[in-house]
Amino acid sequence: MEIGNGCISKKRKLVEEGSLDELNEDLLERVLSWLPTSTLFCLSSVCKRWKSMADSQSFKLACSRIPSRDPWFYMVDADLNRSIVFDSAKSSWKRLNHPSLLLRDHNRDSIPVAASGGLVCFRNMSGSYIVCNPVTGSCRELPPVDPGQSLLAIAMNAYSNYHGSYKLVLVSGDLPKLSFKVYNSITDCWEEEIMLRRNADDCTKSNDNDEDAVYFLSTAGNVVVTNMQRSPSKQYSSVFTLKDGEEIVYFLTSSGRVIACNLTQKCFSEYPRLLPVFSEYSIDVVECKGEMLVVVLSEFFESASLRVWRYDPKTKTWNQIAAMPPAMSHEFYDKKLDINCVGAGDQVFICLSSAELCSYVLYDFVANRWVELPECSVNGESLEFMSALSFEPRIEASV
């Protein structure tokens, strides 16, 4: 991992001054557990005592008590056999050691498809799943699962990083016949498939042919297809929310319609379209602070617009909650961009990519700030990414 040398010298200075060296083991672990994850890797280089502490289970337990950590964004590019992340705390790119299990022949070119807590889930070419802690490299290959009908969405929810408690949810079928299957890490097995019924209050039922591809001419005279062409890692893109005790998985259909699958109530709903079907736009769903949001890049009157929307279930309407300044979004006009987004707390990470342009933007809801990230360069090579997954960098997260 890419680590700054400055953190080591600072720690040594603290030890020499005795300000930390005099603390008992328990208190020292509690103090150091608050350090940023990238700095935690410096501990082993400070002194023998700190090296022993960094490898101990009691220190990992202390780290697990930290409520949250600034997210890292696991980047996906054409080379699937390397691990690049963007550290939001330090606003820098890092290259991690790619997990050894993912370098085995049958797991090479595995695609990251879901993430939660400190874990990222990969799917190999044969349809098997591997859960990994990208920071430590620890991995676990899940029991085989019958793919069943056509796979629509893959979602993940980690309940406890330290105890390795998480669920992986697969949603399959063809509207209106949907079902889901859950892997539970506690029992280390896949639960029985459960059918989803349509919500009785759902008033936005789509026509049978709604998901068929429709071709039309754009204002620029280009032929446009309504079926979304997503990058492989976002093919099964979905978000998981837990609200009022109900587990809900949201995903996009091939035509860009949002589907909400309530796993607790065992039913699903279709949300109304945000834009008419005969419109040029790119769309993605994200989860921020426990709620589902939609990010849309659209084009109107020879300009591009990037906006964030929230759905109001009471009025059954979409409400805009954020918009990129026109001066920033205008450069995206007529670039035929695909957006792939991921939420993390109060932030949304947006990948915009096409044959003409590749850009990464981080939006902060609290500060209402849009920041274009610097280009990523590794060993002199400029890298371009298609999408990203967010996770908390936690050394204690077990698989």
Tab-separated table of C-alpha atoms in Angstrom:
chain	number	residue	atom	x	y	z
A	1	MET	CA	0.000	0.000	0.000
A	2	GLU	CA	1.068	3.557	-0.727
A	3	ILE	CA	1.992	5.045	2.664
A	4	GLY	CA	3.521	8.423	3.456
A	5	ASN	CA	6.858	8.344	5.321
A	6	GLY	CA	5.869	11.358	7.400
A	7	CYS	CA	3.512	9.366	9.599
A	8	ILE	CA	6.335	7.086	10.779
A	9	SER	CA	8.617	9.910	11.849
A	10	LYS	CA	5.761	11.610	13.725
A	11	LYS	CA	4.988	8.446	15.684
A	12	ARG	CA	8.648	7.912	16.543
A	13	LYS	CA	8.833	11.445	17.852
A	14	LEU	CA	5.810	10.821	20.059
A	15	VAL	CA	7.380	7.652	21.435
A	16	GLU	CA	10.689	9.399	22.125
A	17	GLU	CA	8.873	12.131	24.023
A	18	GLY	CA	7.090	9.512	26.109
A	19	SER	CA	3.636	10.963	25.569
A	20	LEU	CA	2.258	7.657	24.267
A	21	ASP	CA	4.869	5.150	25.396
A	22	GLU	CA	3.790	5.563	29.014
A	23	LEU	CA	0.173	4.556	28.353
A	24	ASN	CA	-0.997	1.074	29.308
A	25	GLU	CA	-1.850	-1.351	26.475
A	26	ASP	CA	-5.617	-0.917	26.623
A	27	LEU	CA	-5.514	2.885	26.585
A	28	LEU	CA	-2.843	2.959	23.855
A	29	GLU	CA	-4.989	0.741	21.630
A	30	ARG	CA	-8.020	2.956	22.162
A	31	VAL	CA	-6.033	6.105	21.268
A	32	LEU	CA	-4.342	4.689	18.157
A	33	SER	CA	-7.521	3.049	16.860
A	34	TRP	CA	-8.759	6.548	15.901
A	35	LEU	CA	-5.936	7.025	13.390
A	36	PRO	CA	-6.860	6.954	9.670
A	37	THR	CA	-6.572	3.465	8.182
A	38	SER	CA	-3.666	4.362	5.891
A	39	THR	CA	-1.761	5.571	8.971
A	40	LEU	CA	-2.493	2.362	10.901
A	41	PHE	CA	-0.193	0.499	8.529
A	42	CYS	CA	2.698	2.606	9.828
A	43	LEU	CA	2.351	1.252	13.365
A	44	SER	CA	4.432	-1.866	12.770
A	45	SER	CA	7.378	0.299	11.702
A	46	VAL	CA	7.487	2.433	14.848
A	47	CYS	CA	8.655	0.009	17.540
A	48	LYS	CA	8.320	-3.646	18.637
A	49	ARG	CA	5.569	-2.830	21.123
A	50	TRP	CA	3.438	-1.102	18.517
A	51	LYS	CA	4.066	-3.874	15.987
A	52	SER	CA	2.836	-6.454	18.476
A	53	MET	CA	-0.177	-4.337	19.295
A	54	ALA	CA	-1.083	-3.760	15.604
A	55	ASP	CA	-1.272	-7.532	15.047
A	56	SER	CA	-3.356	-8.252	18.150
A	57	GLN	CA	-7.050	-9.131	18.236
A	58	SER	CA	-7.629	-6.656	21.063
A	59	PHE	CA	-6.468	-3.802	18.801
A	60	LYS	CA	-8.806	-4.947	16.028
A	61	LEU	CA	-11.616	-4.992	18.571
A	62	ALA	CA	-10.724	-1.411	19.556
A	63	CYS	CA	-10.817	-0.404	15.865
A	64	SER	CA	-14.257	-2.000	15.477
A	65	ARG	CA	-15.617	0.424	18.086
A	66	ILE	CA	-14.871	3.422	15.865
A	67	PRO	CA	-18.368	4.408	14.620
A	68	SER	CA	-17.340	5.154	11.035
A	69	ARG	CA	-14.359	5.808	8.810
A	70	ASP	CA	-14.016	8.060	5.790
A	71	PRO	CA	-14.844	5.927	2.757
A	72	TRP	CA	-12.469	4.527	0.197
A	73	PHE	CA	-13.716	3.999	-3.340
A	74	TYR	CA	-12.711	0.747	-4.997
A	75	MET	CA	-12.134	1.578	-8.657
A	76	VAL	CA	-12.938	-0.666	-11.619
A	77	ASP	CA	-11.024	-0.446	-14.905
A	78	ALA	CA	-10.305	-2.771	-17.814
A	79	ASP	CA	-7.601	-4.579	-15.802
A	80	LEU	CA	-9.577	-6.507	-13.182
A	81	ASN	CA	-6.496	-8.055	-11.583
A	82	ARG	CA	-5.354	-5.030	-9.603
A	83	SER	CA	-6.791	-2.992	-6.747
A	84	ILE	CA	-6.866	0.806	-6.966
A	85	VAL	CA	-8.752	2.943	-4.428
A	86	PHE	CA	-9.448	6.617	-3.889
A	87	ASP	CA	-8.940	7.638	-0.245
A	88	SER	CA	-11.542	10.335	0.466
A	89	ALA	CA	-9.865	11.317	3.746
A	90	LYS	CA	-6.564	12.189	2.073
A	91	SER	CA	-7.957	12.905	-1.410
A	92	SER	CA	-5.400	10.590	-2.952
A	93	TRP	CA	-5.187	7.448	-5.060
A	94	LYS	CA	-3.719	4.253	-3.607
A	95	ARG	CA	-2.762	0.896	-5.018
A	96	LEU	CA	-3.498	-2.062	-2.738
A	97	ASN	CA	-2.132	-5.576	-2.876
A	98	HIS	CA	-4.624	-7.552	-4.960
A	99	PRO	CA	-6.007	-10.490	-2.887
A	100	SER	CA	-4.175	-13.736	-3.680
A	101	LEU	CA	-7.416	-15.738	-3.956
A	102	LEU	CA	-8.525	-13.482	-6.802
A	103	LEU	CA	-5.297	-14.199	-8.693
A	104	ARG	CA	-5.999	-17.915	-8.996
A	105	ASP	CA	-6.852	-19.084	-12.503
A	106	HIS	CA	-10.572	-19.700	-11.928
A	107	ASN	CA	-10.973	-16.340	-10.139
A	108	ARG	CA	-8.921	-14.137	-12.461
A	109	ASP	CA	-10.908	-11.266	-13.973
A	110	SER	CA	-13.470	-11.466	-11.149
A	111	ILE	CA	-15.666	-8.361	-11.147
A	112	PRO	CA	-16.498	-6.391	-7.970
A	113	VAL	CA	-20.303	-6.288	-7.822
A	114	ALA	CA	-21.285	-5.149	-4.300
A	115	ALA	CA	-19.828	-3.691	-1.107
A	116	SER	CA	-20.846	-2.934	2.465
A	117	GLY	CA	-18.993	-2.023	5.635
A	118	GLY	CA	-15.356	-2.993	5.151
A	119	LEU	CA	-16.061	-5.726	2.589
A	120	VAL	CA	-16.279	-5.990	-1.210
A	121	CYS	CA	-17.956	-8.881	-3.044
A	122	PHE	CA	-16.581	-10.196	-6.346
A	123	ARG	CA	-18.252	-12.435	-8.947
A	124	ASN	CA	-16.156	-14.665	-11.186
A	125	MET	CA	-16.932	-15.795	-14.721
A	126	SER	CA	-18.604	-19.024	-13.532
A	127	GLY	CA	-21.021	-17.115	-11.265
A	128	SER	CA	-19.313	-17.868	-7.935
A	129	TYR	CA	-18.939	-15.174	-5.265
A	130	ILE	CA	-15.866	-14.170	-3.256
A	131	VAL	CA	-16.107	-11.748	-0.313
A	132	CYS	CA	-12.932	-9.820	0.421
A	133	ASN	CA	-11.457	-7.222	2.753
A	134	PRO	CA	-9.456	-5.104	0.264
A	135	VAL	CA	-7.329	-3.602	3.038
A	136	THR	CA	-6.049	-6.865	4.540
A	137	GLY	CA	-6.503	-9.095	1.464
A	138	SER	CA	-8.439	-11.739	3.415
A	139	CYS	CA	-11.006	-13.573	1.260
A	140	ARG	CA	-13.771	-16.131	1.501
A	141	GLU	CA	-15.336	-18.040	-1.375
A	142	LEU	CA	-19.058	-18.497	-0.789
A	143	PRO	CA	-20.829	-21.838	-1.311
A	144	PRO	CA	-22.017	-22.387	-4.903
A	145	VAL	CA	-25.490	-21.123	-5.745
A	146	ASP	CA	-27.889	-22.035	-8.520
A	147	PRO	CA	-28.180	-18.898	-10.674
A	148	GLY	CA	-31.818	-19.779	-11.453
A	149	GLN	CA	-33.584	-17.213	-13.617
A	150	SER	CA	-31.938	-14.138	-15.131
A	151	LEU	CA	-30.004	-12.228	-12.477
A	152	LEU	CA	-31.129	-8.621	-12.042
A	153	ALA	CA	-29.448	-7.258	-8.918
A	154	ILE	CA	-26.769	-8.049	-6.336
A	155	ALA	CA	-26.834	-6.225	-2.984
A	156	MET	CA	-24.838	-6.579	0.223
A	157	ASN	CA	-25.320	-5.527	3.833
A	158	ALA	CA	-22.693	-5.911	6.567
A	159	TYR	CA	-24.125	-5.960	10.096
A	160	SER	CA	-20.867	-6.358	12.024
A	161	ASN	CA	-17.380	-5.855	10.601
A	162	TYR	CA	-15.547	-7.494	13.503
A	163	HIS	CA	-17.731	-10.607	13.648
A	164	GLY	CA	-18.029	-10.954	9.873
A	165	SER	CA	-21.826	-10.769	9.876
A	166	TYR	CA	-23.239	-9.907	6.460
A	167	LYS	CA	-25.837	-10.843	3.870
A	168	LEU	CA	-25.591	-11.080	0.100
A	169	VAL	CA	-28.893	-10.702	-1.776
A	170	LEU	CA	-29.555	-11.871	-5.345
A	171	VAL	CA	-32.698	-10.641	-7.130
A	172	SER	CA	-33.721	-12.609	-10.228
A	173	GLY	CA	-36.553	-13.018	-12.706
A	174	ASP	CA	-38.449	-11.019	-15.290
A	175	LEU	CA	-41.042	-8.426	-14.376
A	176	PRO	CA	-43.530	-9.023	-12.890
A	177	LYS	CA	-42.197	-12.406	-11.702
A	178	LEU	CA	-39.365	-11.591	-9.311
A	179	SER	CA	-37.669	-13.595	-6.572
A	180	PHE	CA	-34.697	-13.239	-4.243
A	181	LYS	CA	-32.176	-15.467	-2.525
A	182	VAL	CA	-30.015	-14.569	0.489
A	183	TYR	CA	-26.589	-15.769	1.617
A	184	ASN	CA	-26.155	-15.484	5.404
A	185	SER	CA	-22.543	-15.459	6.632
A	186	ILE	CA	-23.582	-16.628	10.122
A	187	THR	CA	-24.945	-19.925	8.799
A	188	ASP	CA	-22.590	-19.967	5.775
A	189	CYS	CA	-25.359	-21.050	3.436
A	190	TRP	CA	-27.876	-19.776	0.915
A	191	GLU	CA	-31.442	-19.551	2.134
A	192	GLU	CA	-34.380	-20.793	0.095
A	193	GLU	CA	-35.569	-18.695	-2.819
A	194	ILE	CA	-38.531	-16.420	-1.997
A	195	MET	CA	-41.013	-15.060	-4.534
A	196	LEU	CA	-41.903	-11.364	-4.514
A	197	ARG	CA	-45.465	-10.211	-5.090
A	198	ARG	CA	-46.368	-6.835	-6.557
A	199	ASN	CA	-47.215	-4.237	-3.914
A	200	ALA	CA	-50.980	-3.711	-3.850
A	201	ASP	CA	-50.442	0.068	-3.644
A	202	ASP	CA	-48.222	0.086	-6.724
A	203	CYS	CA	-49.921	2.385	-9.234
A	204	THR	CA	-47.045	2.615	-11.724
A	205	LYS	CA	-47.258	-0.792	-13.367
A	206	SER	CA	-45.261	-0.937	-16.562
A	207	ASN	CA	-46.513	-2.413	-19.788
A	208	ASP	CA	-45.250	-5.832	-20.799
A	209	ASN	CA	-43.177	-4.237	-23.559
A	210	ASP	CA	-41.789	-1.443	-21.368
A	211	GLU	CA	-38.392	-3.090	-21.048
A	212	ASP	CA	-37.970	-3.728	-24.784
A	213	ALA	CA	-35.340	-1.629	-26.524
A	214	VAL	CA	-36.730	1.427	-28.338
A	215	TYR	CA	-34.715	3.351	-30.937
A	216	PHE	CA	-35.244	7.038	-31.681
A	217	LEU	CA	-33.428	10.069	-33.113
A	218	SER	CA	-31.854	12.526	-30.704
A	219	THR	CA	-31.907	16.277	-31.272
A	220	ALA	CA	-28.411	15.941	-32.728
A	221	GLY	CA	-29.647	13.428	-35.280
A	222	ASN	CA	-28.051	10.392	-33.611
A	223	VAL	CA	-29.811	7.052	-33.216
A	224	VAL	CA	-30.354	6.397	-29.489
A	225	VAL	CA	-31.464	3.154	-27.816
A	226	THR	CA	-33.491	3.292	-24.590
A	227	ASN	CA	-31.892	0.134	-23.155
A	228	MET	CA	-28.998	1.102	-20.896
A	229	GLN	CA	-25.525	-0.158	-21.771
A	230	ARG	CA	-23.841	-0.493	-18.367
A	231	SER	CA	-20.261	-1.360	-17.491
A	232	PRO	CA	-19.878	-5.015	-16.344
A	233	SER	CA	-19.365	-4.093	-12.687
A	234	LYS	CA	-22.627	-2.105	-12.676
A	235	GLN	CA	-24.672	-4.640	-14.610
A	236	TYR	CA	-26.268	-5.817	-11.357
A	237	SER	CA	-25.956	-2.459	-9.603
A	238	SER	CA	-28.314	-2.031	-6.664
A	239	VAL	CA	-28.479	-0.433	-3.227
A	240	PHE	CA	-29.555	-1.836	0.131
A	241	THR	CA	-31.400	0.228	2.744
A	242	LEU	CA	-32.690	-0.609	6.205
A	243	LYS	CA	-35.496	1.674	7.353
A	244	ASP	CA	-38.014	1.099	10.153
A	245	GLY	CA	-36.848	-2.510	10.354
A	246	GLU	CA	-37.553	-3.168	6.664
A	247	GLU	CA	-34.824	-4.334	4.272
A	248	ILE	CA	-35.228	-2.910	0.770
A	249	VAL	CA	-33.147	-3.495	-2.369
A	250	TYR	CA	-33.402	-0.926	-5.164
A	251	PHE	CA	-32.183	-1.541	-8.702
A	252	LEU	CA	-32.595	-0.230	-12.246
A	253	THR	CA	-34.281	-2.139	-15.059
A	254	SER	CA	-32.685	-2.169	-18.504
A	255	SER	CA	-34.850	0.814	-19.500
A	256	GLY	CA	-33.894	2.896	-16.441
A	257	ARG	CA	-36.965	2.340	-14.256
A	258	VAL	CA	-36.356	2.056	-10.471
A	259	ILE	CA	-37.631	-1.132	-8.787
A	260	ALA	CA	-37.906	-1.372	-4.986
A	261	CYS	CA	-37.878	-4.902	-3.520
A	262	ASN	CA	-39.037	-5.009	0.088
A	263	LEU	CA	-37.412	-8.199	1.403
A	264	THR	CA	-39.192	-7.952	4.746
A	265	GLN	CA	-42.684	-7.625	3.256
A	266	LYS	CA	-41.748	-9.894	0.308
A	267	CYS	CA	-43.137	-7.495	-2.282
A	268	PHE	CA	-41.876	-5.084	-4.941
A	269	SER	CA	-42.897	-1.708	-6.375
A	270	GLU	CA	-42.118	0.166	-9.565
A	271	TYR	CA	-41.332	3.870	-9.290
A	272	PRO	CA	-42.544	6.339	-11.937
A	273	ARG	CA	-40.079	7.322	-14.618
A	274	LEU	CA	-37.977	10.358	-13.862
A	275	LEU	CA	-37.746	11.367	-17.532
A	276	PRO	CA	-39.734	10.352	-20.631
A	277	VAL	CA	-38.567	7.186	-22.345
A	278	PHE	CA	-37.688	9.178	-25.488
A	279	SER	CA	-34.990	11.190	-23.713
A	280	GLU	CA	-31.229	11.024	-23.798
A	281	TYR	CA	-29.926	10.448	-20.299
A	282	SER	CA	-27.774	8.242	-18.096
A	283	ILE	CA	-29.013	7.215	-14.637
A	284	ASP	CA	-27.834	5.386	-11.532
A	285	VAL	CA	-29.103	4.655	-8.013
A	286	VAL	CA	-27.096	5.344	-4.855
A	287	GLU	CA	-27.588	5.003	-1.100
A	288	CYS	CA	-26.753	7.911	1.202
A	289	LYS	CA	-27.503	8.007	4.920
A	290	GLY	CA	-29.899	5.073	4.617
A	291	GLU	CA	-32.010	6.387	1.738
A	292	MET	CA	-32.114	5.711	-1.986
A	293	LEU	CA	-31.274	8.571	-4.351
A	294	VAL	CA	-31.038	8.773	-8.127
A	295	VAL	CA	-28.318	10.566	-10.103
A	296	VAL	CA	-29.189	11.626	-13.656
A	297	LEU	CA	-27.074	13.094	-16.453
A	298	SER	CA	-29.343	14.556	-19.144
A	299	GLU	CA	-29.085	16.922	-22.093
A	300	PHE	CA	-31.380	19.847	-22.890
A	301	PHE	CA	-30.975	22.894	-25.142
A	302	GLU	CA	-27.380	22.110	-26.106
A	303	SER	CA	-26.221	21.755	-22.514
A	304	ALA	CA	-25.720	18.909	-20.044
A	305	SER	CA	-27.275	18.715	-16.590
A	306	LEU	CA	-26.191	16.507	-13.675
A	307	ARG	CA	-28.757	16.313	-10.870
A	308	VAL	CA	-29.604	14.259	-7.776
A	309	TRP	CA	-33.221	13.293	-7.033
A	310	ARG	CA	-35.130	11.877	-4.062
A	311	TYR	CA	-38.435	9.987	-4.324
A	312	ASP	CA	-41.343	11.094	-2.131
A	313	PRO	CA	-43.558	8.040	-1.449
A	314	LYS	CA	-46.412	10.214	-0.160
A	315	THR	CA	-46.807	12.284	-3.317
A	316	LYS	CA	-45.267	9.580	-5.554
A	317	THR	CA	-43.074	12.196	-7.214
A	318	TRP	CA	-39.347	12.828	-7.683
A	319	ASN	CA	-37.859	15.943	-6.077
A	320	GLN	CA	-34.524	17.467	-7.037
A	321	ILE	CA	-32.161	17.886	-4.073
A	322	ALA	CA	-28.868	18.833	-5.767
A	323	ALA	CA	-27.558	20.030	-9.133
A	324	MET	CA	-24.047	20.454	-10.486
A	325	PRO	CA	-23.280	24.083	-11.439
A	326	PRO	CA	-23.916	24.547	-15.188
A	327	ALA	CA	-20.364	25.790	-15.681
A	328	MET	CA	-19.101	22.349	-14.618
A	329	SER	CA	-21.703	20.158	-16.311
A	330	HIS	CA	-21.572	21.932	-19.680
A	331	GLU	CA	-18.340	20.140	-20.627
A	332	PHE	CA	-20.259	16.834	-20.547
A	333	TYR	CA	-22.582	17.898	-23.356
A	334	ASP	CA	-22.592	15.674	-26.456
A	335	LYS	CA	-19.866	13.409	-25.010
A	336	LYS	CA	-22.159	10.345	-24.931
A	337	LEU	CA	-21.198	9.747	-21.315
A	338	ASP	CA	-22.274	6.878	-19.090
A	339	ILE	CA	-22.477	7.678	-15.383
A	340	ASN	CA	-21.801	5.102	-12.696
A	341	CYS	CA	-22.265	6.342	-9.141
A	342	VAL	CA	-21.920	5.161	-5.569
A	343	GLY	CA	-22.973	6.790	-2.299
A	344	ALA	CA	-21.103	6.886	1.006
A	345	GLY	CA	-22.554	8.787	3.948
A	346	ASP	CA	-22.915	12.408	2.846
A	347	GLN	CA	-20.982	11.906	-0.384
A	348	VAL	CA	-21.636	10.647	-3.904
A	349	PHE	CA	-18.783	9.468	-6.109
A	350	ILE	CA	-19.570	9.822	-9.828
A	351	CYS	CA	-17.657	8.192	-12.698
A	352	LEU	CA	-18.356	9.732	-16.098
A	353	SER	CA	-16.889	7.780	-18.988
A	354	SER	CA	-17.042	7.514	-22.760
A	355	ALA	CA	-14.660	7.130	-25.664
A	356	GLU	CA	-14.114	10.911	-25.580
A	357	LEU	CA	-13.905	11.724	-21.889
A	358	CYS	CA	-13.232	10.206	-18.484
A	359	SER	CA	-13.887	12.215	-15.325
A	360	TYR	CA	-14.506	11.607	-11.608
A	361	VAL	CA	-16.547	13.910	-9.409
A	362	LEU	CA	-17.180	13.815	-5.664
A	363	TYR	CA	-20.268	15.591	-4.351
A	364	ASP	CA	-20.649	16.515	-0.662
A	365	PHE	CA	-24.277	17.086	0.433
A	366	VAL	CA	-23.379	18.899	3.652
A	367	ALA	CA	-21.033	21.402	2.021
A	368	ASN	CA	-23.016	21.391	-1.259
A	369	ARG	CA	-19.690	21.120	-3.046
A	370	TRP	CA	-18.833	19.433	-6.358
A	371	VAL	CA	-15.145	18.533	-6.729
A	372	GLU	CA	-13.528	17.115	-9.848
A	373	LEU	CA	-10.862	14.631	-8.755
A	374	PRO	CA	-7.293	14.584	-10.079
A	375	GLU	CA	-6.212	12.111	-12.714
A	376	CYS	CA	-5.012	8.747	-11.398
A	377	SER	CA	-1.494	7.788	-12.379
A	378	VAL	CA	0.276	4.596	-11.245
A	379	ASN	CA	3.940	4.070	-12.150
A	380	GLY	CA	3.629	6.756	-14.784
A	381	GLU	CA	0.566	5.138	-16.355
A	382	SER	CA	-2.614	7.198	-16.553
A	383	LEU	CA	-5.599	5.035	-15.569
A	384	GLU	CA	-9.232	5.430	-16.588
A	385	PHE	CA	-12.033	3.854	-14.556
A	386	MET	CA	-15.547	2.779	-15.483
A	387	SER	CA	-17.120	2.642	-12.034
A	388	ALA	CA	-16.491	2.444	-8.300
A	389	LEU	CA	-17.776	0.777	-5.130
A	390	SER	CA	-17.558	2.400	-1.701
A	391	PHE	CA	-16.376	0.669	1.475
A	392	GLU	CA	-15.013	1.618	4.872
A	393	PRO	CA	-11.297	0.766	5.148
A	394	ARG	CA	-11.342	-1.417	8.266
A	395	ILE	CA	-8.475	-3.709	9.218
A	396	GLU	CA	-10.819	-5.565	11.584
A	397	ALA	CA	-13.468	-6.453	8.962
A	398	SER	CA	-13.577	-10.251	8.741
A	399	VAL	CA	-15.001	-12.349	5.951
